[in-house]
Amino acid sequence: MEYKRPFGVRIDENGVIPGAKKLVRRLSDMRGYFYDEKAYEELLKEDPVVYEVYAVEQEEKDGDLNFATTILYPGKVGKEFFFTKGHFHAKADRAEIYYALKGKGGMLLQTPEGEVEWVPMEPGTVVYVPPYWAHRTVNTGDEPFIFLAIYPADAGHDYGSIKEKGFAKLVVEENGEVKLIDNPRWK
Ligand code: S6P
Ligand code: ZN
């Protein structure tokens, strides 16, 4: 038996995992995701980075684990806070754990039937993402929101249905407060 070797890595104060695979999502990578299309086109002139992911991934094998940090930058499109695309797992019954490291935000979760939950997150918060729930993180603060995710190596990502339908709720700022409102485009 050829054993894999154990290792430890230190996540730096900016959420970077040294040696990890880096992925950058700019606003231009998120066309169609935000509700306010006019505000989207306006902000697109700057095309800010919305989030970065540093992932340490194994072969897609049953029993193994991946982990990744996400640095979700502060910002809004219209009144909607910056968020990650959000996904179901390709193997939909695969669960996940998030651990918040820095900043302020929360997670929107949704069943295939469109039932939504909101879990606020601050440094130290652990979120359990049960099997079958789509998940998206939202930065509701004014500094980078940084968290670690740990997920089965064979979970995969299914972005299609969220890209098409979105979440049934939008996370917005109204009168200086964080609010969840119905997504008028949700069917
Ligand atoms: C992977 C895990 C996270 C996200 C990351 C970006 O299962 O949930 O590492 O990939 O937060 O979000 P998204 O929705 O663009 O993959
Ligand atoms: Zn996931």
Short mmCIF file of C-alpha atoms and ligand atoms in Angstrom, two decimals:
data_model
loop_
_atom_site.label_atom_id
_atom_site.label_comp_id
_atom_site.label_asym_id
_atom_site.label_seq_id
_atom_site.Cartn_x
_atom_site.Cartn_y
_atom_site.Cartn_z
CA MET A 1 0.00 0.00 0.00
CA GLU A 2 1.32 3.41 -1.05
CA TYR A 3 0.19 5.86 1.64
CA LYS A 4 -0.42 9.53 0.98
CA ARG A 5 1.66 11.78 3.18
CA PRO A 6 0.06 13.94 5.91
CA PHE A 7 0.80 17.65 5.95
CA GLY A 8 -0.10 20.88 7.71
CA VAL A 9 -0.47 24.32 6.16
CA ARG A 10 -0.94 27.69 7.76
CA ILE A 11 -3.64 30.00 6.44
CA ASP A 12 -2.13 33.50 6.47
CA GLU A 13 -3.85 36.61 7.84
CA ASN A 14 -5.27 37.39 4.37
CA GLY A 15 -6.84 33.94 3.99
CA VAL A 16 -4.16 32.69 1.57
CA ILE A 17 -3.16 29.01 1.74
CA PRO A 18 0.48 28.80 0.53
CA GLY A 19 0.86 26.45 -2.43
CA ALA A 20 -2.90 26.10 -3.02
CA LYS A 21 -4.63 26.44 -6.38
CA LYS A 22 -5.94 30.00 -6.74
CA LEU A 23 -9.18 30.94 -8.45
CA VAL A 24 -10.31 34.54 -9.01
CA ARG A 25 -13.92 35.54 -9.65
CA ARG A 26 -14.45 39.04 -11.00
CA LEU A 27 -17.77 40.76 -11.48
CA SER A 28 -17.53 39.98 -15.22
CA ASP A 29 -17.53 36.25 -14.35
CA MET A 30 -20.91 36.72 -12.65
CA ARG A 31 -23.16 38.06 -15.39
CA GLY A 32 -26.80 37.28 -14.64
CA TYR A 33 -26.24 36.59 -10.95
CA PHE A 34 -27.18 39.96 -9.45
CA TYR A 35 -30.70 41.32 -9.46
CA ASP A 36 -30.03 44.95 -10.42
CA GLU A 37 -28.77 44.69 -14.02
CA LYS A 38 -28.26 48.44 -14.42
CA ALA A 39 -26.09 48.60 -11.29
CA TYR A 40 -24.22 45.53 -12.56
CA GLU A 41 -23.37 47.19 -15.91
CA GLU A 42 -22.29 50.36 -14.11
CA LEU A 43 -19.92 48.55 -11.73
CA LEU A 44 -18.63 46.38 -14.58
CA LYS A 45 -16.63 49.41 -15.78
CA GLU A 46 -14.39 48.75 -12.75
CA ASP A 47 -14.83 44.96 -12.91
CA PRO A 48 -13.82 44.41 -9.25
CA VAL A 49 -12.67 41.07 -7.90
CA VAL A 50 -15.68 39.69 -6.00
CA TYR A 51 -13.92 36.70 -4.45
CA GLU A 52 -10.83 34.50 -4.51
CA VAL A 53 -10.58 30.83 -3.61
CA TYR A 54 -7.44 28.95 -2.49
CA ALA A 55 -8.17 25.23 -2.83
CA VAL A 56 -6.21 22.15 -1.79
CA GLU A 57 -7.91 19.35 -3.67
CA GLN A 58 -7.35 15.61 -3.87
CA GLU A 59 -8.37 13.14 -6.54
CA GLU A 60 -12.16 12.76 -6.65
CA LYS A 61 -12.22 9.68 -4.47
CA ASP A 62 -14.79 8.52 -1.97
CA GLY A 63 -13.53 9.06 1.59
CA ASP A 64 -10.96 11.77 0.87
CA LEU A 65 -11.34 15.47 1.77
CA ASN A 66 -10.69 18.81 0.08
CA PHE A 67 -10.37 22.15 1.79
CA ALA A 68 -10.37 25.73 0.57
CA THR A 69 -10.41 29.27 1.84
CA THR A 70 -12.56 31.95 0.24
CA ILE A 71 -11.85 35.66 0.46
CA LEU A 72 -15.13 37.38 -0.33
CA TYR A 73 -14.60 41.12 -0.79
CA PRO A 74 -16.98 43.77 0.54
CA GLY A 75 -19.21 45.51 -1.98
CA LYS A 76 -22.70 45.77 -3.38
CA VAL A 77 -24.42 45.64 -6.75
CA GLY A 78 -27.25 48.10 -6.22
CA LYS A 79 -28.43 47.20 -2.74
CA GLU A 80 -27.42 43.53 -3.00
CA PHE A 81 -24.30 42.47 -1.11
CA PHE A 82 -21.44 40.70 -2.92
CA PHE A 83 -21.79 36.91 -2.80
CA THR A 84 -20.27 33.70 -4.16
CA LYS A 85 -21.99 32.05 -7.14
CA GLY A 86 -23.44 29.29 -5.01
CA HIS A 87 -23.86 25.66 -5.95
CA PHE A 88 -25.29 22.26 -5.20
CA HIS A 89 -22.73 19.49 -5.04
CA ALA A 90 -22.59 17.34 -8.20
CA LYS A 91 -22.97 14.41 -5.82
CA ALA A 92 -25.92 16.15 -4.17
CA ASP A 93 -25.84 14.12 -0.94
CA ARG A 94 -22.35 15.33 -0.01
CA ALA A 95 -22.28 17.58 3.08
CA GLU A 96 -19.76 20.32 3.93
CA ILE A 97 -18.39 22.31 6.88
CA TYR A 98 -17.54 26.04 6.82
CA TYR A 99 -15.50 27.83 9.48
CA ALA A 100 -15.48 31.63 9.52
CA LEU A 101 -12.06 33.24 10.06
CA LYS A 102 -12.44 36.99 9.47
CA GLY A 103 -15.04 39.61 8.61
CA LYS A 104 -18.79 39.38 8.69
CA GLY A 105 -21.38 37.70 6.56
CA GLY A 106 -23.57 34.68 6.32
CA MET A 107 -24.66 31.71 4.31
CA LEU A 108 -27.78 31.33 2.22
CA LEU A 109 -28.83 27.71 1.87
CA GLN A 110 -31.60 26.35 -0.31
CA THR A 111 -33.22 22.96 -0.96
CA PRO A 112 -34.05 21.85 -4.51
CA GLU A 113 -37.67 22.82 -3.73
CA GLY A 114 -36.64 26.38 -2.87
CA GLU A 115 -36.80 26.34 0.92
CA VAL A 116 -34.26 28.91 2.17
CA GLU A 117 -32.23 29.26 5.38
CA TRP A 118 -29.89 32.10 6.40
CA VAL A 119 -27.05 31.43 8.85
CA PRO A 120 -25.15 34.53 10.09
CA MET A 121 -21.37 34.06 10.28
CA GLU A 122 -18.62 35.83 12.22
CA PRO A 123 -15.11 34.65 13.15
CA GLY A 124 -15.46 31.36 15.02
CA THR A 125 -18.81 30.36 13.49
CA VAL A 126 -18.98 26.80 12.16
CA VAL A 127 -21.72 26.11 9.63
CA TYR A 128 -22.96 22.63 8.83
CA VAL A 129 -24.15 22.36 5.23
CA PRO A 130 -26.35 19.26 5.14
CA PRO A 131 -26.60 16.95 2.11
CA TYR A 132 -28.78 18.32 -0.76
CA TRP A 133 -28.64 22.01 0.23
CA ALA A 134 -27.26 24.57 -2.23
CA HIS A 135 -25.03 27.12 -0.49
CA ARG A 136 -23.86 30.67 -1.15
CA THR A 137 -21.91 32.99 1.15
CA VAL A 138 -22.60 36.72 1.39
CA ASN A 139 -20.34 39.51 2.72
CA THR A 140 -22.53 41.87 4.75
CA GLY A 141 -19.61 43.81 6.24
CA ASP A 142 -17.09 46.34 5.04
CA GLU A 143 -13.92 44.24 5.15
CA PRO A 144 -13.03 40.94 3.42
CA PHE A 145 -15.09 38.03 4.70
CA ILE A 146 -12.76 35.02 4.96
CA PHE A 147 -13.72 31.42 5.71
CA LEU A 148 -12.50 27.85 5.37
CA ALA A 149 -14.59 25.12 3.71
CA ILE A 150 -13.98 21.39 4.13
CA TYR A 151 -15.81 19.06 1.74
CA PRO A 152 -15.67 15.51 0.39
CA ALA A 153 -13.18 15.15 -2.46
CA ASP A 154 -15.83 13.58 -4.68
CA ALA A 155 -18.54 16.22 -3.97
CA GLY A 156 -17.99 18.24 -7.17
CA HIS A 157 -19.90 21.42 -8.06
CA ASP A 158 -23.23 21.85 -9.81
CA TYR A 159 -23.66 25.56 -10.64
CA GLY A 160 -26.37 25.20 -13.31
CA SER A 161 -29.63 25.51 -11.43
CA ILE A 162 -28.47 28.39 -9.20
CA LYS A 163 -27.13 30.26 -12.23
CA GLU A 164 -30.48 29.87 -13.96
CA LYS A 165 -32.92 30.41 -11.07
CA GLY A 166 -30.87 32.07 -8.33
CA PHE A 167 -31.89 31.86 -4.69
CA ALA A 168 -35.46 32.54 -3.57
CA LYS A 169 -34.13 35.33 -1.30
CA LEU A 170 -31.84 38.29 -1.92
CA VAL A 171 -29.56 39.64 0.82
CA VAL A 172 -29.71 43.44 0.64
CA GLU A 173 -28.99 46.58 2.60
CA GLU A 174 -32.05 48.67 3.39
CA ASN A 175 -31.86 51.73 5.66
CA GLY A 176 -28.44 50.59 6.85
CA GLU A 177 -29.72 47.14 7.83
CA VAL A 178 -29.11 43.68 6.41
CA LYS A 179 -32.39 42.27 5.09
CA LEU A 180 -33.53 39.13 3.31
CA ILE A 181 -36.18 39.94 0.73
CA ASP A 182 -38.05 37.78 -1.78
CA ASN A 183 -36.29 37.46 -5.13
CA PRO A 184 -38.84 38.79 -7.62
CA ARG A 185 -37.22 36.71 -10.38
CA TRP A 186 -37.49 33.42 -8.51
CA LYS A 187 -40.08 31.00 -9.99
C1 S6P B 1 -16.73 24.12 -2.22
C2 S6P B 1 -17.01 25.19 -1.21
C3 S6P B 1 -16.31 26.55 -1.37
C4 S6P B 1 -16.78 27.36 -2.60
C5 S6P B 1 -16.24 28.80 -2.63
C6 S6P B 1 -16.69 29.60 -3.85
O1 S6P B 1 -17.63 23.03 -2.10
O2 S6P B 1 -18.40 25.34 -1.05
O3 S6P B 1 -14.92 26.39 -1.40
O4 S6P B 1 -16.44 26.69 -3.79
O5 S6P B 1 -16.66 29.48 -1.47
O6 S6P B 1 -18.07 29.52 -4.05
P1 S6P B 1 -18.65 28.98 -5.44
O7 S6P B 1 -20.13 28.84 -5.21
O8 S6P B 1 -18.29 29.95 -6.51
O9 S6P B 1 -18.00 27.62 -5.68
ZN ZN B 2 -19.83 23.34 -1.59
#
